[in-house]
C-alpha cells in the first residue's frame, strides 16, 4: 500500500483501515469457497465506493486500506460510514441463501512528512476500538482516542517497563483494611505502583497487563519477588495484619498454579504466623473461556496450604451470587461503586446490607471498598459492617510510612 501511495507524498490525506467482522465464522459455516466469493464481492463494493484520485488496497487476509485526500474529520467520518453501509448491503447467494458480512473502520489523518506506516498504525488502533464498540462501526484516530489509549497504556513499550523494573521505579504501595470505628489495622493490600525517575506517575491500569507478560521472564519474575519481599519486610511492625496480593484469575486457571504461588510466597513471608491473602477479581470470573473448575480446585489447594482467598469487586455489573456459594473464599470485597452511593441511595444501602448479611451467613467476611468519608464509614457501621478500606482510612502509601502505635490513617495525604 505504501509503495502505491507516492501520489500522496507531501499532502494531507486520510488513511482508512478496514477489517471484516467475524469473517472466519462465514468460512466455518459455509466453506472457504463461499468465503472467497464474499470477499471478492466486498472488494468490488469497496472499489466502487472510491473516486478517482483515491487508493484502495488489500492489506492481507480480510483487511483493506484506503488513502484519499483529506477534507476534514467530518468528511472522513461520512466516507467511512458510507463504506460501512455499502458493505453491510453487500451479499452473495450460497445455496440460495444470502450471506453478508459487516466491517469495522478506523481512520486517521496523515500529516505531510509523517510516514504512511504510522498513519496505518493509528487507523488500525482506531479499528480495534470500533470492534470493541460492537463491530459494524467506525472510529476516528483523533485526540479523544489517543487520550483513552494513553490511559490504557497502549503506548507503553515492553522495553520501557523492563527498564523501570531494572531501575527500581516499581514498588508495592500499601493500603490498610481497618476495623471501624477504632481504626485497628486488620490487613494491608499490596498495590503495584510505577514512579519514574522524573517523578511522573504511571497509573496501574496503563501497565498492569504488560507487566504480567514481562514477569514471565525469570529475570523479572525474580525482581517482582524481591519487591514483594521488600513490601513484607517494611510491614514487620504489623505482625498480626494479613497481607493481600492480587492475582489474575488466569494465573490460577491451570493445574499446579497453587503450588507455584506457594513457592513464591514461601520466599517472602517474614514469619510462619503471617497470614497471606490471595485476592482475585470477581469481574474476571465472567470470562466464558475461563476454566472455573480448575480455578476452584487451585483455590481449594491454596486454602489447604494455609492461605486465605479474597474475591475483589463483588457487586459490579458482572457479579454472580452463586460464586459466593461455589468458590472457596474467605473474604469478599464489596465494590466501591456501591459504597460511594450509600449516602444518597436507600436502595444501595439495602443492597449492600443484604449482600453483607448473605456473606456472613456463608462464613465469608465482608469488606467494603471505597469508604471515602466518615459518613459512609458510619453508615456501614450501622449495618454491622466494620471491615472497611478507602481514602477515609488511608491512601495507598509506601509501607514504611505506616506506624503501628496509635496509627489512625493518612487524613491529609494524597493518593499515589
mmCIF file of C-alpha atoms in Angstrom, residues 13-289:
data_model
loop_
_atom_site.group_PDB
_atom_site.id
_atom_site.type_symbol
_atom_site.label_atom_id
_atom_site.label_comp_id
_atom_site.label_asym_id
_atom_site.label_seq_id
_atom_site.Cartn_x
_atom_site.Cartn_y
_atom_site.Cartn_z
ATOM 1 C CA UNK A 13 -4.577 12.602 3.435
ATOM 2 C CA UNK A 14 -6.961 10.305 5.226
ATOM 3 C CA UNK A 15 -5.907 6.704 5.898
ATOM 4 C CA UNK A 16 -8.627 4.107 6.497
ATOM 5 C CA UNK A 17 -8.147 0.627 7.963
ATOM 6 C CA UNK A 18 -10.998 -1.764 7.154
ATOM 7 C CA UNK A 19 -11.440 -5.153 8.812
ATOM 8 C CA UNK A 20 -14.233 -7.619 8.090
ATOM 9 C CA UNK A 21 -16.202 -8.596 11.200
ATOM 10 C CA UNK A 22 -16.270 -12.292 12.098
ATOM 11 C CA UNK A 23 -15.294 -13.342 8.586
ATOM 12 C CA UNK A 24 -13.840 -16.593 9.902
ATOM 13 C CA UNK A 25 -17.308 -17.691 11.020
ATOM 14 C CA UNK A 26 -18.513 -17.327 7.427
ATOM 15 C CA UNK A 27 -15.736 -19.631 6.248
ATOM 16 C CA UNK A 28 -16.520 -22.099 9.022
ATOM 17 C CA UNK A 29 -20.252 -22.057 8.327
ATOM 18 C CA UNK A 30 -20.328 -22.007 4.527
ATOM 19 C CA UNK A 31 -16.873 -23.176 3.447
ATOM 20 C CA UNK A 32 -13.825 -21.381 2.101
ATOM 21 C CA UNK A 33 -15.234 -21.218 -1.416
ATOM 22 C CA UNK A 34 -18.204 -19.236 -0.138
ATOM 23 C CA UNK A 35 -15.874 -17.088 1.916
ATOM 24 C CA UNK A 36 -13.826 -16.297 -1.180
ATOM 25 C CA UNK A 37 -16.971 -15.305 -3.084
ATOM 26 C CA UNK A 38 -17.999 -12.982 -0.268
ATOM 27 C CA UNK A 39 -14.524 -11.485 -0.059
ATOM 28 C CA UNK A 40 -14.500 -10.764 -3.808
ATOM 29 C CA UNK A 41 -17.953 -9.173 -3.614
ATOM 30 C CA UNK A 42 -16.896 -6.920 -0.732
ATOM 31 C CA UNK A 43 -13.714 -5.931 -2.580
ATOM 32 C CA UNK A 44 -15.835 -4.915 -5.585
ATOM 33 C CA UNK A 45 -18.117 -2.882 -3.322
ATOM 34 C CA UNK A 46 -15.155 -1.081 -1.779
ATOM 35 C CA UNK A 47 -13.648 -0.426 -5.204
ATOM 36 C CA UNK A 48 -16.939 1.016 -6.380
ATOM 37 C CA UNK A 49 -17.040 3.331 -3.362
ATOM 38 C CA UNK A 50 -13.805 5.197 -4.097
ATOM 39 C CA UNK A 51 -13.338 8.001 -6.574
ATOM 40 C CA UNK A 52 -10.624 8.969 -8.998
ATOM 41 C CA UNK A 53 -7.525 10.046 -7.079
ATOM 42 C CA UNK A 54 -8.232 7.685 -4.170
ATOM 43 C CA UNK A 55 -6.388 4.444 -3.488
ATOM 44 C CA UNK A 56 -7.739 1.074 -2.341
ATOM 45 C CA UNK A 57 -5.505 -1.863 -1.386
ATOM 46 C CA UNK A 58 -5.894 -5.240 0.235
ATOM 47 C CA UNK A 59 -3.577 -5.353 3.247
ATOM 48 C CA UNK A 60 -3.863 -9.079 3.844
ATOM 49 C CA UNK A 61 -6.451 -11.655 4.837
ATOM 50 C CA UNK A 62 -9.727 -9.814 5.332
ATOM 51 C CA UNK A 63 -8.155 -6.380 5.824
ATOM 52 C CA UNK A 64 -8.263 -3.474 3.368
ATOM 53 C CA UNK A 65 -6.894 0.049 3.330
ATOM 54 C CA UNK A 66 -7.907 3.289 1.644
ATOM 55 C CA UNK A 67 -5.953 6.503 1.144
ATOM 56 C CA UNK A 68 -7.748 9.624 -0.041
ATOM 57 C CA UNK A 69 -7.287 13.400 0.095
ATOM 58 C CA UNK A 70 -8.043 14.956 3.476
ATOM 59 C CA UNK A 71 -11.074 17.234 3.697
ATOM 60 C CA UNK A 72 -11.696 17.292 7.427
ATOM 61 C CA UNK A 73 -12.787 14.896 10.163
ATOM 62 C CA UNK A 74 -16.491 15.113 9.331
ATOM 63 C CA UNK A 75 -15.866 14.262 5.683
ATOM 64 C CA UNK A 76 -13.656 11.362 6.769
ATOM 65 C CA UNK A 77 -16.360 10.020 9.067
ATOM 66 C CA UNK A 78 -19.007 10.340 6.353
ATOM 67 C CA UNK A 79 -16.799 8.434 3.914
ATOM 68 C CA UNK A 80 -16.133 5.667 6.482
ATOM 69 C CA UNK A 81 -19.855 5.391 7.243
ATOM 70 C CA UNK A 82 -20.636 5.161 3.527
ATOM 71 C CA UNK A 83 -18.159 2.275 3.224
ATOM 72 C CA UNK A 84 -19.701 0.531 6.220
ATOM 73 C CA UNK A 85 -23.241 0.848 4.874
ATOM 74 C CA UNK A 86 -22.236 -0.265 1.376
ATOM 75 C CA UNK A 87 -20.565 -3.417 2.671
ATOM 76 C CA UNK A 88 -23.457 -4.157 5.021
ATOM 77 C CA UNK A 89 -25.762 -4.205 1.993
ATOM 78 C CA UNK A 90 -23.429 -6.499 0.021
ATOM 79 C CA UNK A 91 -24.231 -10.201 -0.068
ATOM 80 C CA UNK A 92 -23.679 -13.342 -2.099
ATOM 81 C CA UNK A 93 -26.062 -16.254 -2.573
ATOM 82 C CA UNK A 94 -24.870 -19.518 -1.047
ATOM 83 C CA UNK A 95 -27.303 -22.398 -1.635
ATOM 84 C CA UNK A 96 -29.935 -19.765 -2.463
ATOM 85 C CA UNK A 97 -29.337 -18.089 0.900
ATOM 86 C CA UNK A 98 -27.975 -14.503 1.134
ATOM 87 C CA UNK A 99 -24.740 -14.266 3.112
ATOM 88 C CA UNK A 100 -23.145 -10.959 4.078
ATOM 89 C CA UNK A 101 -20.515 -9.556 6.433
ATOM 90 C CA UNK A 102 -20.106 -6.212 8.171
ATOM 91 C CA UNK A 103 -16.906 -4.180 8.570
ATOM 92 C CA UNK A 104 -15.244 -2.085 11.247
ATOM 93 C CA UNK A 105 -13.379 1.001 10.049
ATOM 94 C CA UNK A 106 -10.714 3.074 11.748
ATOM 95 C CA UNK A 107 -9.373 6.217 10.130
ATOM 96 C CA UNK A 108 -6.539 8.659 10.783
ATOM 97 C CA UNK A 109 -5.165 11.882 9.383
ATOM 98 C CA UNK A 110 -1.705 11.662 7.834
ATOM 99 C CA UNK A 111 0.191 14.947 8.020
ATOM 100 C CA UNK A 112 2.764 15.902 5.365
ATOM 101 C CA UNK A 113 6.079 14.413 6.397
ATOM 102 C CA UNK A 114 4.536 11.626 8.512
ATOM 103 C CA UNK A 115 5.112 8.057 7.397
ATOM 104 C CA UNK A 116 2.215 6.088 5.996
ATOM 105 C CA UNK A 117 3.117 3.196 8.289
ATOM 106 C CA UNK A 118 2.455 5.459 11.265
ATOM 107 C CA UNK A 119 -0.899 6.582 9.866
ATOM 108 C CA UNK A 120 -1.911 2.971 9.145
ATOM 109 C CA UNK A 121 -0.892 2.009 12.710
ATOM 110 C CA UNK A 122 -3.169 4.657 14.216
ATOM 111 C CA UNK A 123 -6.013 3.753 11.860
ATOM 112 C CA UNK A 124 -5.579 0.119 12.917
ATOM 113 C CA UNK A 125 -5.780 1.121 16.592
ATOM 114 C CA UNK A 126 -8.987 3.021 15.855
ATOM 115 C CA UNK A 127 -10.376 -0.006 14.001
ATOM 116 C CA UNK A 128 -9.730 -2.188 17.032
ATOM 117 C CA UNK A 129 -11.658 0.274 19.167
ATOM 118 C CA UNK A 130 -14.504 0.147 16.661
ATOM 119 C CA UNK A 131 -14.605 -3.617 17.085
ATOM 120 C CA UNK A 132 -14.668 -3.232 20.868
ATOM 121 C CA UNK A 133 -17.665 -0.908 20.441
ATOM 122 C CA UNK A 134 -19.602 -3.834 18.993
ATOM 123 C CA UNK A 135 -18.297 -4.102 15.425
ATOM 124 C CA UNK A 136 -20.066 -2.732 12.329
ATOM 125 C CA UNK A 137 -18.947 0.753 13.342
ATOM 126 C CA UNK A 138 -16.370 3.440 12.571
ATOM 127 C CA UNK A 139 -13.857 5.172 14.847
ATOM 128 C CA UNK A 140 -11.535 8.135 14.232
ATOM 129 C CA UNK A 141 -7.929 8.166 15.455
ATOM 130 C CA UNK A 142 -8.416 11.621 16.978
ATOM 131 C CA UNK A 143 -7.391 13.265 20.231
ATOM 132 C CA UNK A 144 -10.107 11.504 22.252
ATOM 133 C CA UNK A 145 -8.891 8.109 21.066
ATOM 134 C CA UNK A 146 -5.264 8.920 21.829
ATOM 135 C CA UNK A 147 -6.171 10.068 25.342
ATOM 136 C CA UNK A 148 -8.155 6.898 26.039
ATOM 137 C CA UNK A 149 -5.406 4.682 24.602
ATOM 138 C CA UNK A 150 -2.798 6.517 26.646
ATOM 139 C CA UNK A 151 -4.875 5.871 29.772
ATOM 140 C CA UNK A 152 -4.946 2.185 28.843
ATOM 141 C CA UNK A 153 -1.157 2.150 28.409
ATOM 142 C CA UNK A 154 -1.238 1.191 24.725
ATOM 143 C CA UNK A 155 1.794 3.337 24.002
ATOM 144 C CA UNK A 156 3.944 1.921 26.816
ATOM 145 C CA UNK A 157 6.601 -0.316 25.323
ATOM 146 C CA UNK A 158 7.861 -3.562 26.766
ATOM 147 C CA UNK A 159 11.478 -2.395 26.987
ATOM 148 C CA UNK A 160 10.337 0.739 28.831
ATOM 149 C CA UNK A 161 8.664 -1.357 31.525
ATOM 150 C CA UNK A 162 11.636 -3.714 31.714
ATOM 151 C CA UNK A 163 13.929 -0.723 32.257
ATOM 152 C CA UNK A 164 11.606 0.512 35.005
ATOM 153 C CA UNK A 165 11.984 -2.798 36.830
ATOM 154 C CA UNK A 166 15.742 -2.694 36.465
ATOM 155 C CA UNK A 167 15.914 0.922 37.681
ATOM 156 C CA UNK A 168 13.769 0.384 40.808
ATOM 157 C CA UNK A 169 10.924 2.560 39.540
ATOM 158 C CA UNK A 170 8.291 -0.012 40.510
ATOM 159 C CA UNK A 171 7.296 -0.696 44.095
ATOM 160 C CA UNK A 172 4.410 -2.015 46.150
ATOM 161 C CA UNK A 173 2.312 0.571 47.971
ATOM 162 C CA UNK A 174 0.141 -0.486 50.901
ATOM 163 C CA UNK A 175 -3.458 0.409 51.663
ATOM 164 C CA UNK A 176 -4.854 -0.616 55.001
ATOM 165 C CA UNK A 177 -8.046 -2.512 55.718
ATOM 166 C CA UNK A 178 -9.242 -1.346 59.120
ATOM 167 C CA UNK A 179 -11.896 -2.107 61.684
ATOM 168 C CA UNK A 180 -14.145 0.929 62.103
ATOM 169 C CA UNK A 181 -14.577 2.861 64.378
ATOM 170 C CA UNK A 182 -11.403 2.099 66.346
ATOM 171 C CA UNK A 183 -9.167 2.072 63.214
ATOM 172 C CA UNK A 184 -7.464 -1.186 64.182
ATOM 173 C CA UNK A 185 -5.467 -2.382 61.195
ATOM 174 C CA UNK A 186 -6.684 -5.787 60.031
ATOM 175 C CA UNK A 187 -4.530 -6.057 56.953
ATOM 176 C CA UNK A 188 -2.839 -4.364 54.018
ATOM 177 C CA UNK A 189 -3.416 -4.736 50.308
ATOM 178 C CA UNK A 190 -0.286 -4.650 48.134
ATOM 179 C CA UNK A 191 -0.805 -2.294 45.181
ATOM 180 C CA UNK A 192 1.809 -2.105 42.431
ATOM 181 C CA UNK A 193 2.967 1.427 41.573
ATOM 182 C CA UNK A 194 5.295 2.977 38.984
ATOM 183 C CA UNK A 195 7.029 6.275 39.680
ATOM 184 C CA UNK A 196 9.523 7.326 37.034
ATOM 185 C CA UNK A 197 12.852 8.916 37.928
ATOM 186 C CA UNK A 198 11.492 12.329 36.910
ATOM 187 C CA UNK A 199 8.568 11.969 39.314
ATOM 188 C CA UNK A 200 5.984 11.058 36.669
ATOM 189 C CA UNK A 201 3.353 8.606 37.945
ATOM 190 C CA UNK A 202 2.194 5.865 35.567
ATOM 191 C CA UNK A 203 -1.231 4.577 36.554
ATOM 192 C CA UNK A 204 -1.530 0.813 37.198
ATOM 193 C CA UNK A 205 -4.202 0.319 34.542
ATOM 194 C CA UNK A 206 -1.725 1.645 31.991
ATOM 195 C CA UNK A 207 0.894 -1.051 32.533
ATOM 196 C CA UNK A 208 -0.543 -3.917 34.571
ATOM 197 C CA UNK A 209 -1.415 -6.136 31.582
ATOM 198 C CA UNK A 210 2.028 -5.645 30.062
ATOM 199 C CA UNK A 211 3.632 -6.329 33.440
ATOM 200 C CA UNK A 212 2.069 -9.785 33.585
ATOM 201 C CA UNK A 213 3.719 -10.531 30.249
ATOM 202 C CA UNK A 214 7.118 -9.126 31.237
ATOM 203 C CA UNK A 215 7.357 -11.065 34.511
ATOM 204 C CA UNK A 216 7.111 -14.362 32.692
ATOM 205 C CA UNK A 217 10.828 -13.934 32.123
ATOM 206 C CA UNK A 218 12.777 -15.407 35.079
ATOM 207 C CA UNK A 219 14.848 -12.241 35.459
ATOM 208 C CA UNK A 220 11.841 -10.008 36.001
ATOM 209 C CA UNK A 221 9.852 -12.611 37.913
ATOM 210 C CA UNK A 222 12.679 -12.696 40.458
ATOM 211 C CA UNK A 223 12.620 -8.896 40.629
ATOM 212 C CA UNK A 224 8.907 -8.944 41.438
ATOM 213 C CA UNK A 225 9.561 -11.453 44.199
ATOM 214 C CA UNK A 226 12.156 -9.056 45.611
ATOM 215 C CA UNK A 227 9.618 -6.217 45.531
ATOM 216 C CA UNK A 228 7.138 -8.342 47.439
ATOM 217 C CA UNK A 229 9.776 -9.276 49.969
ATOM 218 C CA UNK A 230 10.595 -5.598 50.487
ATOM 219 C CA UNK A 231 6.888 -4.891 50.958
ATOM 220 C CA UNK A 232 6.528 -7.582 53.616
ATOM 221 C CA UNK A 233 9.721 -6.565 55.420
ATOM 222 C CA UNK A 234 8.525 -2.960 55.585
ATOM 223 C CA UNK A 235 5.413 -4.043 57.483
ATOM 224 C CA UNK A 236 7.159 -6.141 60.124
ATOM 225 C CA UNK A 237 5.786 -3.790 62.801
ATOM 226 C CA UNK A 238 2.307 -5.117 61.967
ATOM 227 C CA UNK A 239 2.879 -8.849 62.591
ATOM 228 C CA UNK A 240 -0.808 -9.619 63.124
ATOM 229 C CA UNK A 241 -2.019 -7.865 59.961
ATOM 230 C CA UNK A 242 -2.763 -10.005 56.928
ATOM 231 C CA UNK A 243 -1.132 -9.073 53.618
ATOM 232 C CA UNK A 244 -3.177 -9.321 50.440
ATOM 233 C CA UNK A 245 -1.669 -9.842 46.980
ATOM 234 C CA UNK A 246 -3.670 -9.546 43.756
ATOM 235 C CA UNK A 247 -3.617 -12.347 41.212
ATOM 236 C CA UNK A 248 -5.272 -12.581 37.844
ATOM 237 C CA UNK A 249 -7.776 -15.405 37.671
ATOM 238 C CA UNK A 250 -5.918 -16.678 34.596
ATOM 239 C CA UNK A 251 -2.890 -17.288 36.823
ATOM 240 C CA UNK A 252 -4.951 -19.893 38.687
ATOM 241 C CA UNK A 253 -6.564 -21.493 35.651
ATOM 242 C CA UNK A 254 -4.167 -24.404 35.239
ATOM 243 C CA UNK A 255 -3.258 -27.424 37.402
ATOM 244 C CA UNK A 256 -0.331 -26.747 39.719
ATOM 245 C CA UNK A 257 -0.872 -22.976 39.908
ATOM 246 C CA UNK A 258 -1.417 -23.097 43.675
ATOM 247 C CA UNK A 259 1.907 -24.841 44.231
ATOM 248 C CA UNK A 260 3.721 -22.201 42.174
ATOM 249 C CA UNK A 261 2.118 -19.387 44.160
ATOM 250 C CA UNK A 262 3.043 -21.178 47.376
ATOM 251 C CA UNK A 263 6.648 -21.428 46.215
ATOM 252 C CA UNK A 264 6.778 -17.657 45.663
ATOM 253 C CA UNK A 265 5.012 -16.767 48.897
ATOM 254 C CA UNK A 266 7.288 -19.038 50.879
ATOM 255 C CA UNK A 267 10.178 -16.816 49.808
ATOM 256 C CA UNK A 268 8.613 -13.592 51.084
ATOM 257 C CA UNK A 269 6.843 -14.478 54.348
ATOM 258 C CA UNK A 270 8.533 -12.863 57.319
ATOM 259 C CA UNK A 271 7.132 -15.320 59.855
ATOM 260 C CA UNK A 272 5.109 -18.562 59.878
ATOM 261 C CA UNK A 273 2.283 -16.719 61.636
ATOM 262 C CA UNK A 274 1.876 -14.102 58.912
ATOM 263 C CA UNK A 275 -1.478 -14.505 57.174
ATOM 264 C CA UNK A 276 -1.354 -14.136 53.389
ATOM 265 C CA UNK A 277 -4.432 -13.408 51.285
ATOM 266 C CA UNK A 278 -4.651 -14.344 47.610
ATOM 267 C CA UNK A 279 -7.026 -11.826 46.040
ATOM 268 C CA UNK A 280 -8.756 -12.435 42.720
ATOM 269 C CA UNK A 281 -11.076 -10.175 40.761
ATOM 270 C CA UNK A 282 -14.732 -11.141 40.659
ATOM 271 C CA UNK A 283 -15.297 -9.467 37.294
ATOM 272 C CA UNK A 284 -12.804 -11.796 35.620
ATOM 273 C CA UNK A 285 -14.906 -14.789 36.627
ATOM 274 C CA UNK A 286 -17.431 -13.772 33.959
ATOM 275 C CA UNK A 287 -14.977 -14.791 31.222
ATOM 276 C CA UNK A 288 -16.751 -17.579 29.359
ATOM 277 C CA UNK A 289 -13.439 -19.184 28.359
#
